[in-house]
Coordinates of C-alpha atoms (C1' of nucleotides) in Angstrom, one line a residue:
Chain T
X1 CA -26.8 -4.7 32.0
X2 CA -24.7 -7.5 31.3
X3 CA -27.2 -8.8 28.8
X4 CA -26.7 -5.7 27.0
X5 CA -23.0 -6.2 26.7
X6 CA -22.4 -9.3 26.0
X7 CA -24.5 -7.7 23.0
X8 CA -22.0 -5.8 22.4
X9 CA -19.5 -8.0 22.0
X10 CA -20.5 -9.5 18.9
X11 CA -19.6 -6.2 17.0
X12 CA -16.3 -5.0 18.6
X13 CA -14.7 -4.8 21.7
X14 CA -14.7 -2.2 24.4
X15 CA -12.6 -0.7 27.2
X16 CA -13.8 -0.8 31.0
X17 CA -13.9 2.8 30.7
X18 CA -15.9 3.0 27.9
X19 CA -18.4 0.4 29.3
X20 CA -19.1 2.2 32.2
X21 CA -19.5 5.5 30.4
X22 CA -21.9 3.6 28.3
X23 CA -23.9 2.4 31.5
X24 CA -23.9 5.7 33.2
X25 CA -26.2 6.9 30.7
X26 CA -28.6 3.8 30.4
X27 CA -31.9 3.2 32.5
X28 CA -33.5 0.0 32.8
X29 CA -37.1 0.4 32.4
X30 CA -40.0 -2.7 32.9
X31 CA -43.0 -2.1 30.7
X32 CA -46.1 -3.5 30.8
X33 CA -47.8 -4.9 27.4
X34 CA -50.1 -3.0 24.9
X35 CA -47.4 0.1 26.5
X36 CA -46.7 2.8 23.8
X37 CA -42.8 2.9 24.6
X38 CA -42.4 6.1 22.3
X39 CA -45.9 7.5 20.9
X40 CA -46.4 8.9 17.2
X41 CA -45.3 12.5 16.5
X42 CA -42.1 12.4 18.9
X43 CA -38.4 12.7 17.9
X44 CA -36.7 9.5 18.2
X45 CA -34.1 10.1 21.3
X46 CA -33.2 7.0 23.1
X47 CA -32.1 3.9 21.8
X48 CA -33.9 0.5 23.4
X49 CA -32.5 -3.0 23.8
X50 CA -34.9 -5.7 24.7
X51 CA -33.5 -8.1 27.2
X52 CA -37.0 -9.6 27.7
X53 CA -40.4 -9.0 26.0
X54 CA -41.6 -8.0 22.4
X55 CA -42.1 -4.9 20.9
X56 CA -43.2 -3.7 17.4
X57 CA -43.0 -0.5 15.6
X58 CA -46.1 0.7 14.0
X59 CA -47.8 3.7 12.1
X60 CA -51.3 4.2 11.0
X61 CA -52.0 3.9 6.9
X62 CA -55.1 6.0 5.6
X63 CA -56.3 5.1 9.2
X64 CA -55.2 1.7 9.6
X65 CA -52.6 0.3 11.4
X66 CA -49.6 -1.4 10.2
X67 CA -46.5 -2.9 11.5
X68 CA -43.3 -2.0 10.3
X69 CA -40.8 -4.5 12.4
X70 CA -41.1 -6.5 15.5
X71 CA -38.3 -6.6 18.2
X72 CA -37.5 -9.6 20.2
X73 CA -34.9 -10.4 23.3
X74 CA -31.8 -8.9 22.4
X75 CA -32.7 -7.0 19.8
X76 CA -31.9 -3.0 19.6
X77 CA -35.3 -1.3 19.4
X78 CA -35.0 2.2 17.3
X79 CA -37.2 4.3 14.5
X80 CA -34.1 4.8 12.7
X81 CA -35.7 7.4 10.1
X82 CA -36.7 9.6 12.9
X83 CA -32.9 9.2 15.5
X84 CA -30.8 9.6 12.0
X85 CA -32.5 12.4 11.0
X86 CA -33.5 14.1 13.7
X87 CA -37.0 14.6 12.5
X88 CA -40.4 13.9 14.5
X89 CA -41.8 10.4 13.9
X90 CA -44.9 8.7 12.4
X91 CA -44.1 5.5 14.3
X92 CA -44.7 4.5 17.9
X93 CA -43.2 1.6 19.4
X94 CA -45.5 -0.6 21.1
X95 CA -44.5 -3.2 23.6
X96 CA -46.7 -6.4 23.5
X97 CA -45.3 -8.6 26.2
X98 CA -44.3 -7.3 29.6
X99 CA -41.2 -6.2 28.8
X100 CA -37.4 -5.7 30.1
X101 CA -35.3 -2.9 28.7
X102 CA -32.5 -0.6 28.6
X103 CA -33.0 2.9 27.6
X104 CA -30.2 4.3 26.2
X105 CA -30.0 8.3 25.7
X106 CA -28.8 9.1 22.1
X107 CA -27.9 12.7 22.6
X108 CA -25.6 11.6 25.5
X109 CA -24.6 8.4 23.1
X110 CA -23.5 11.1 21.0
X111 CA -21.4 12.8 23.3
X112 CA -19.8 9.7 24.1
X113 CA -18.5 9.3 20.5
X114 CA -16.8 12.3 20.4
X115 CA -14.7 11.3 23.9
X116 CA -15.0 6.7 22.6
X117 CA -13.8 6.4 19.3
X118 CA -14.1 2.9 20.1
X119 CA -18.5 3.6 21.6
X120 CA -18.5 5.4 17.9
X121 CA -17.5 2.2 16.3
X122 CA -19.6 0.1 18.0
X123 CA -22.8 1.3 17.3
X124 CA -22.0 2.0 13.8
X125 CA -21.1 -2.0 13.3
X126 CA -24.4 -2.2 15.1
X127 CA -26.4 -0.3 13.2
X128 CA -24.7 -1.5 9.8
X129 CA -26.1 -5.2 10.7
X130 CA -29.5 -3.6 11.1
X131 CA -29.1 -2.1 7.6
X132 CA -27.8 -5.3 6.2
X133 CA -31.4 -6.6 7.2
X134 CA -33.6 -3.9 5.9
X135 CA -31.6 -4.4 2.9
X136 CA -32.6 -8.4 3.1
X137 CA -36.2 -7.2 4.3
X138 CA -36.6 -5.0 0.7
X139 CA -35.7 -8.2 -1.4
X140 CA -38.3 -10.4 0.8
X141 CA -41.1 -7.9 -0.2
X142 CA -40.1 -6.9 -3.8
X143 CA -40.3 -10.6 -4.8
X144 CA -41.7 -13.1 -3.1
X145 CA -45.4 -13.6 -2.4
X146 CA -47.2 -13.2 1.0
X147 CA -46.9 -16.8 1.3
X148 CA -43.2 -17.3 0.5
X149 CA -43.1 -14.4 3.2
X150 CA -44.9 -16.3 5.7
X151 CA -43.1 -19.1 6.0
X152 CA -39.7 -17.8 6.1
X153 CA -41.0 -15.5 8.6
X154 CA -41.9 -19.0 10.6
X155 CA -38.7 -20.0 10.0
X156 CA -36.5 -16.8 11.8
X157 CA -38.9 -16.6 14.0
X158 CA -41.2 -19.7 14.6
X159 CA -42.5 -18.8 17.7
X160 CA -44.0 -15.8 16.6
X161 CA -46.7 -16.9 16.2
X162 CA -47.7 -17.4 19.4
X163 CA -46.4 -14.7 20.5
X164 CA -47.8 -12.3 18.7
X165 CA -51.5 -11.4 17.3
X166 CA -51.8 -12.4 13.7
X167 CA -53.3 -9.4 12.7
X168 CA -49.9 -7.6 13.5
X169 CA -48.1 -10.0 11.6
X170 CA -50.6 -9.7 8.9
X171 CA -49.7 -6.2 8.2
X172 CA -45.3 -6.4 8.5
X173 CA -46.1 -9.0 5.5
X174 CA -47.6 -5.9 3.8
X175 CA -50.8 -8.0 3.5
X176 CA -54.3 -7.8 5.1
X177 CA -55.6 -10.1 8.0
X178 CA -58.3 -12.3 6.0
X179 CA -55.5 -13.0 3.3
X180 CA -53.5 -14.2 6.1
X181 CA -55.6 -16.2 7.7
X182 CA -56.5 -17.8 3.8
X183 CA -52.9 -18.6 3.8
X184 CA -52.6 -20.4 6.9
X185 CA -55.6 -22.6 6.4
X186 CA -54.1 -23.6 3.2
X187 CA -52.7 -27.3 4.2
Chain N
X1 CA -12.8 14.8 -7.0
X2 CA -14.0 17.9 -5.9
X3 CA -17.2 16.5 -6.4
X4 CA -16.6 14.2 -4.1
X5 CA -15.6 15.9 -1.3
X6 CA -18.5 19.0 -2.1
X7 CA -20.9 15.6 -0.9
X8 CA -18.8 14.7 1.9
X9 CA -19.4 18.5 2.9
X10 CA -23.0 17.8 3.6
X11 CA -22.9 15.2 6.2
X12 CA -19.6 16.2 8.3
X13 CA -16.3 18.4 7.5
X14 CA -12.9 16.8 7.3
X15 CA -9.5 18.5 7.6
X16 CA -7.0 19.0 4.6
X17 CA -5.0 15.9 6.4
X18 CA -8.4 13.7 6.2
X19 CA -9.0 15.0 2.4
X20 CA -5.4 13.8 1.4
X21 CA -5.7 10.3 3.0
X22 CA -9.1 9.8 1.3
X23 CA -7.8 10.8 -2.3
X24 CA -5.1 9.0 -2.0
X25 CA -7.1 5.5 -2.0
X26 CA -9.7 6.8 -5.0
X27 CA -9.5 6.2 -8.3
X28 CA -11.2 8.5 -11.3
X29 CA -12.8 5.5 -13.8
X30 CA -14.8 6.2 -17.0
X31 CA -17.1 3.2 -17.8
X32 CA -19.0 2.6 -20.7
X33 CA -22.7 1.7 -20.4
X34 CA -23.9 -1.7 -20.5
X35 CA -20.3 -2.6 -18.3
X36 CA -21.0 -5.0 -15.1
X37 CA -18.7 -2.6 -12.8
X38 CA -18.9 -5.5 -10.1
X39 CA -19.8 -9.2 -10.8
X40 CA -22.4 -11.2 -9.3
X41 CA -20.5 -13.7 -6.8
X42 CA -17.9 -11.1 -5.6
X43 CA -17.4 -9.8 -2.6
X44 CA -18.0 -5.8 -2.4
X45 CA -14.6 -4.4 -1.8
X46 CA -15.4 -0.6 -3.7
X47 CA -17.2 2.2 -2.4
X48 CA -18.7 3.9 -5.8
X49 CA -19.5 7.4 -6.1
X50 CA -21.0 8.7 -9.5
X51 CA -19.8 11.6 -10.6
X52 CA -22.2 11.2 -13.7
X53 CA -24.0 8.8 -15.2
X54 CA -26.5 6.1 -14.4
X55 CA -26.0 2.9 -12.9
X56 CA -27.9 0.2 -10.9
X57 CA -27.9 -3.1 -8.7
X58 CA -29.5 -6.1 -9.7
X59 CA -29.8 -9.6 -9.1
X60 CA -31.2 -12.7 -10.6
X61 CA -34.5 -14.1 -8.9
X62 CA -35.1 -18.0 -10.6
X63 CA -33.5 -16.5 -13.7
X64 CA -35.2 -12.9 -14.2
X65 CA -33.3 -10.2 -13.8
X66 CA -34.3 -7.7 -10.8
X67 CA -33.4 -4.1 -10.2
X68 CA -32.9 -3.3 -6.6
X69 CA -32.1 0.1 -6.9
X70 CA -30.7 2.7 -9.2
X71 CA -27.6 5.5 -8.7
X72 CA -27.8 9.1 -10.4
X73 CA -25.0 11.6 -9.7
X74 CA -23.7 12.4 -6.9
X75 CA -24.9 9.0 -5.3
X76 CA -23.1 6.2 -3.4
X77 CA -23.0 3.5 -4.9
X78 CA -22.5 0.2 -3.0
X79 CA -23.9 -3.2 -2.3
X80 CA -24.6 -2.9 1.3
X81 CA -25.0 -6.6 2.0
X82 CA -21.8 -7.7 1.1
X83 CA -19.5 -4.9 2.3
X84 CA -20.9 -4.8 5.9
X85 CA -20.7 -8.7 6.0
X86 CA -17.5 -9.5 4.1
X87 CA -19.9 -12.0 1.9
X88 CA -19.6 -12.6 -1.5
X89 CA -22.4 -10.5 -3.2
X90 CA -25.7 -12.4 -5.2
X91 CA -26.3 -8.9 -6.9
X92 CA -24.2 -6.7 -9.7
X93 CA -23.3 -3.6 -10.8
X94 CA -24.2 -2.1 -13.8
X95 CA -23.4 0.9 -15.9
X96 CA -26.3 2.3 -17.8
X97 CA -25.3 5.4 -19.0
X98 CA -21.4 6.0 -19.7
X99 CA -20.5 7.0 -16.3
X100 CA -17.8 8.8 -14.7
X101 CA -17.1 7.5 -11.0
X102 CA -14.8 7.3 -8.2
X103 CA -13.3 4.3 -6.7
X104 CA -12.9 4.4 -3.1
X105 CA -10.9 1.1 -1.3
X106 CA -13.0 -0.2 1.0
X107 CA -10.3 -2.3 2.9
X108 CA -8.2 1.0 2.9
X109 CA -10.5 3.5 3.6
X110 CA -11.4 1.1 6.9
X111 CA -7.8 1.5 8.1
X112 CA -8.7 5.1 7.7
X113 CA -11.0 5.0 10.2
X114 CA -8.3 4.1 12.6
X115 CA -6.3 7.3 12.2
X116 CA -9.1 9.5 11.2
X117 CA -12.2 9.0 13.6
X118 CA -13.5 12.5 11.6
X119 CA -13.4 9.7 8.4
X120 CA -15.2 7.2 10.3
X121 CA -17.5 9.5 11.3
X122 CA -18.3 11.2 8.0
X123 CA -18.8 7.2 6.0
X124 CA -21.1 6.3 9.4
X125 CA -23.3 9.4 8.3
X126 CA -23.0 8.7 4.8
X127 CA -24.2 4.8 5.5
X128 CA -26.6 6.2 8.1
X129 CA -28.4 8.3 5.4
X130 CA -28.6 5.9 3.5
X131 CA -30.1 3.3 5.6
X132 CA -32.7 5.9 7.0
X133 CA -33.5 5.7 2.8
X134 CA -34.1 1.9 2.4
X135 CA -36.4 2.3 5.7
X136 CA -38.3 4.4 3.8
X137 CA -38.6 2.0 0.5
X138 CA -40.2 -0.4 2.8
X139 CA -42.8 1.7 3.6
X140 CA -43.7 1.8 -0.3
X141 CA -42.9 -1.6 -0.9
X142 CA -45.2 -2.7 2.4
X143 CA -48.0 -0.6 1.6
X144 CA -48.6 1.6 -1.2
X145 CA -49.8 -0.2 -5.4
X146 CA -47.9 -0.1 -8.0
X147 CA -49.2 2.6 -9.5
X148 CA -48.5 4.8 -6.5
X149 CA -44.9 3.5 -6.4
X150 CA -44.7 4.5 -10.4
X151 CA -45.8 8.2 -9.3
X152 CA -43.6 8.3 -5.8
X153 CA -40.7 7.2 -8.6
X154 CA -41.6 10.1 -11.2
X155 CA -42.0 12.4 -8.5
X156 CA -38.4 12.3 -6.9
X157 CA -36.5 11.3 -10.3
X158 CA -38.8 12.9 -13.2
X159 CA -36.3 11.9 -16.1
X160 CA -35.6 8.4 -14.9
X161 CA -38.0 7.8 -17.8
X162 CA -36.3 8.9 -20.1
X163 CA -32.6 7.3 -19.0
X164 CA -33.4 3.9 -18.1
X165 CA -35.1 0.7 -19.8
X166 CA -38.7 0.4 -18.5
X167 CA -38.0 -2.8 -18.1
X168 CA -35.8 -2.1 -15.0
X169 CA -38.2 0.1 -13.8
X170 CA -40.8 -2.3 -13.5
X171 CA -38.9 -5.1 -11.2
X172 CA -37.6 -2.1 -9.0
X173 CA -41.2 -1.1 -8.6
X174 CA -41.8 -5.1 -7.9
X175 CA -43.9 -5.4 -10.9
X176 CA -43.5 -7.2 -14.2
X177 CA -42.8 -5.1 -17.4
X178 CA -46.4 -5.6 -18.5
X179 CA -48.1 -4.4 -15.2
X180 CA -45.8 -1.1 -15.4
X181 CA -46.7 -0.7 -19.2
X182 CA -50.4 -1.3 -18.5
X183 CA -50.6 1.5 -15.5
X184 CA -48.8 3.6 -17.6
X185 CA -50.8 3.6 -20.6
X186 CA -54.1 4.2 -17.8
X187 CA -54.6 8.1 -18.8
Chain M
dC1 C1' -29.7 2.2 -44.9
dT2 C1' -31.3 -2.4 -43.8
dG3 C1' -32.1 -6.4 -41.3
dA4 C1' -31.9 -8.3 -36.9
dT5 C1' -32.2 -7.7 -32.0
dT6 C1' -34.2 -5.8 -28.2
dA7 C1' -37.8 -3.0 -25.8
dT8 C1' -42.6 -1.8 -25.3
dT9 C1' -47.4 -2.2 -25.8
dT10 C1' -51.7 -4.7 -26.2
dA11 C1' -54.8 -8.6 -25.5
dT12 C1' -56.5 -12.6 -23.1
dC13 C1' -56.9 -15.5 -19.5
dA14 C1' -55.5 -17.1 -14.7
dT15 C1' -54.7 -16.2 -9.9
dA16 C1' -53.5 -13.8 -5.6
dT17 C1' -54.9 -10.5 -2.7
dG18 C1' -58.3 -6.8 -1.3
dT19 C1' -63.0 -5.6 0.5
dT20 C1' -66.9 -6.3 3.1
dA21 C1' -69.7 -8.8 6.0
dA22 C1' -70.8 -12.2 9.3
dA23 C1' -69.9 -16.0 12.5
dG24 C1' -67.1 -18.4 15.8
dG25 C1' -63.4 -18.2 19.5
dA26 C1' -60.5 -16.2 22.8
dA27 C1' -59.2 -12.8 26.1
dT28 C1' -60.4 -9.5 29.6
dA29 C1' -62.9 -6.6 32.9
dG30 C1' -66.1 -6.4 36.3
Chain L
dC1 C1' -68.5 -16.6 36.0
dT2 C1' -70.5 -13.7 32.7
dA3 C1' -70.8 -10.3 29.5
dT4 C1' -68.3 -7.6 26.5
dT5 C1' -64.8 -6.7 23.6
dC6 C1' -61.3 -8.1 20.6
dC7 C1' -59.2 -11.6 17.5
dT8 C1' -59.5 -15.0 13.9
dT9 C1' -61.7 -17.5 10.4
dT10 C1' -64.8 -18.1 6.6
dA11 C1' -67.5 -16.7 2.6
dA12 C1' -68.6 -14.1 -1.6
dC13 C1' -67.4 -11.0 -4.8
dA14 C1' -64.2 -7.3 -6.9
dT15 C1' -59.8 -6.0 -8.6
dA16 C1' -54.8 -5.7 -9.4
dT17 C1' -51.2 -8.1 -11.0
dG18 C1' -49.0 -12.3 -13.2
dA19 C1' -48.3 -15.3 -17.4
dT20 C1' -48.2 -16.0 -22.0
dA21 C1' -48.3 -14.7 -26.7
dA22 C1' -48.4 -11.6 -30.4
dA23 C1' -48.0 -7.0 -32.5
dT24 C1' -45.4 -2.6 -32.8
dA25 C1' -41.7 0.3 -32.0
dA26 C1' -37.1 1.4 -31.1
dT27 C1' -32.2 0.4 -31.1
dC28 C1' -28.0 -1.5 -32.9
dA29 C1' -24.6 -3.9 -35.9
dG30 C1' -22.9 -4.4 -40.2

DNA sequence: CTGATTATTTATCATATGTTAAAGGAATAG
DNA sequence: CTATTCCTTTAACATATGATAAATAATCAG
């Protein structure tokens, strides 16, 4: 659990009290890859944090399936559309790597931030960095080619590649596998 | 500014105390179209809300100008990017239509948060709505043509057509002028 | 109202990416 | 270790979108 709040940290401070409310209602969970963490069709409820492992969320397109974001170590792990709106999901999240993380349940999150002012904060600094980066993400795909994409995907994250199967990759670029693979065997 | 707080209503109530605080660091400004409201360069220090009128954000990619979103009444109006990061902004604000809008300190309104949780609270749902929104404009951007973006567009905002340059519509859609004139004239 | 900008459409050609199919490699189960 | 399945690359062709230029159409300033 410390993983998980020295996490914290980065965004704003908390009491001793607060941090053990916190961890009274988290569960640390090892998953096993090719795992559907949470499947399609189910209410987002429980925020993840990855303190080993990778995980992707995905949804299936006119049958075929795409990736929407990947999740690395000490990332937060969420289908924000589905936990802010309390609506069921079209994406599952998928761990790919045996995996280390902490489940946090958001209805009891919620609680909390009606007792924490200060848990209330925190995960709204938190989740305002995430939307910072979806922000950043819309600008990558509006205009810059799957190319331009590529590589400054290698860049944040240059060992994805062997990490993760390129046909997952293929699709968060928004393009197709074989186009993909044409890039890379360019130079 | 009871337009104002009739949107506040939908995501959480506030008491009369709250309400006061909150007016008391908005302004009422009437802006002609074509008027930068914010600068490129700046850091984002205003939380907008449009009362009436059209405006949008955009940005210069190797010296064409790109729309990254649009604002219609009753919409926040903010460049996300800067005022979560406290980083000077690459992207503008622009009037299109003559606008009527409410200025909202940002720096203020965050020492609001302090005394007023039920504040905090009601700009976290606000921001939280609105993030669940540019998750879904990936999903278009990742994985849907132009021409299916055009329709999505017409669909939710039918006279968009009629109030804003094509020309703006066409880099929001991540196309160039000519591509959105050539689907258009398709039947 | 008129001329000058600015916005939109149309045409032509170039190019990136999609589609489909097949072959070669890698991973996995038994 | 082998056979099967899954992943990745390559090829050939189709198509959507980009780039450039020119022609209309609309807007705006004087």
């Amino acid at each position: 659990m410390q993983q998980l709040f020295q996490y914290f940290k980065q965004f704003s401070p908390l009491t001793a009290e607060a941090m053990d409310a916190i961890a009274d209602i988290c569960k640390l969970l090892h998953v096993a890859k090719h795992t559907d963490l949470q499947p399609i069709g189910h209410t987002c409820k429980t925020i993840y944090f990855l303190n080993k492992g990778i995980a992707r969320i995905y949804y299936y397109k006119d049958g075929i399936d795409i990736t929407e974001s990947f999740a690395f170590e000490n990332d937060i792990l969420v289908r924000v559309e589905s936990l802010f709106t309390g609506r069921p999901s079209r994406k599952a999240i998928q761990v790919l790597e045996d995996a280390e993380l902490v489940a946090i349940d958001a209805n009891q999150l919620f609680q909390l931030y009606d007792r924490y002012p200060e848990i209330e904060r925190l995960f709204r600094k938190i989740f305002e960095a995430a939307h910072v980066e979806t922000v950043n993400r819309i600008e990558a795909l509006q205009f810059h080619t799957a190319e331009e994409r590529y590589k400054a995907l290698l860049n944040e994250e240059p060992n994805i590649i062997q990490r993760v199967p390129l046909k997952y990759i293929a699709s968060y670029l928004g393009i197709t596998q074989v186009s993909l693979s044409r890039i890379r065997s360019q130079r």
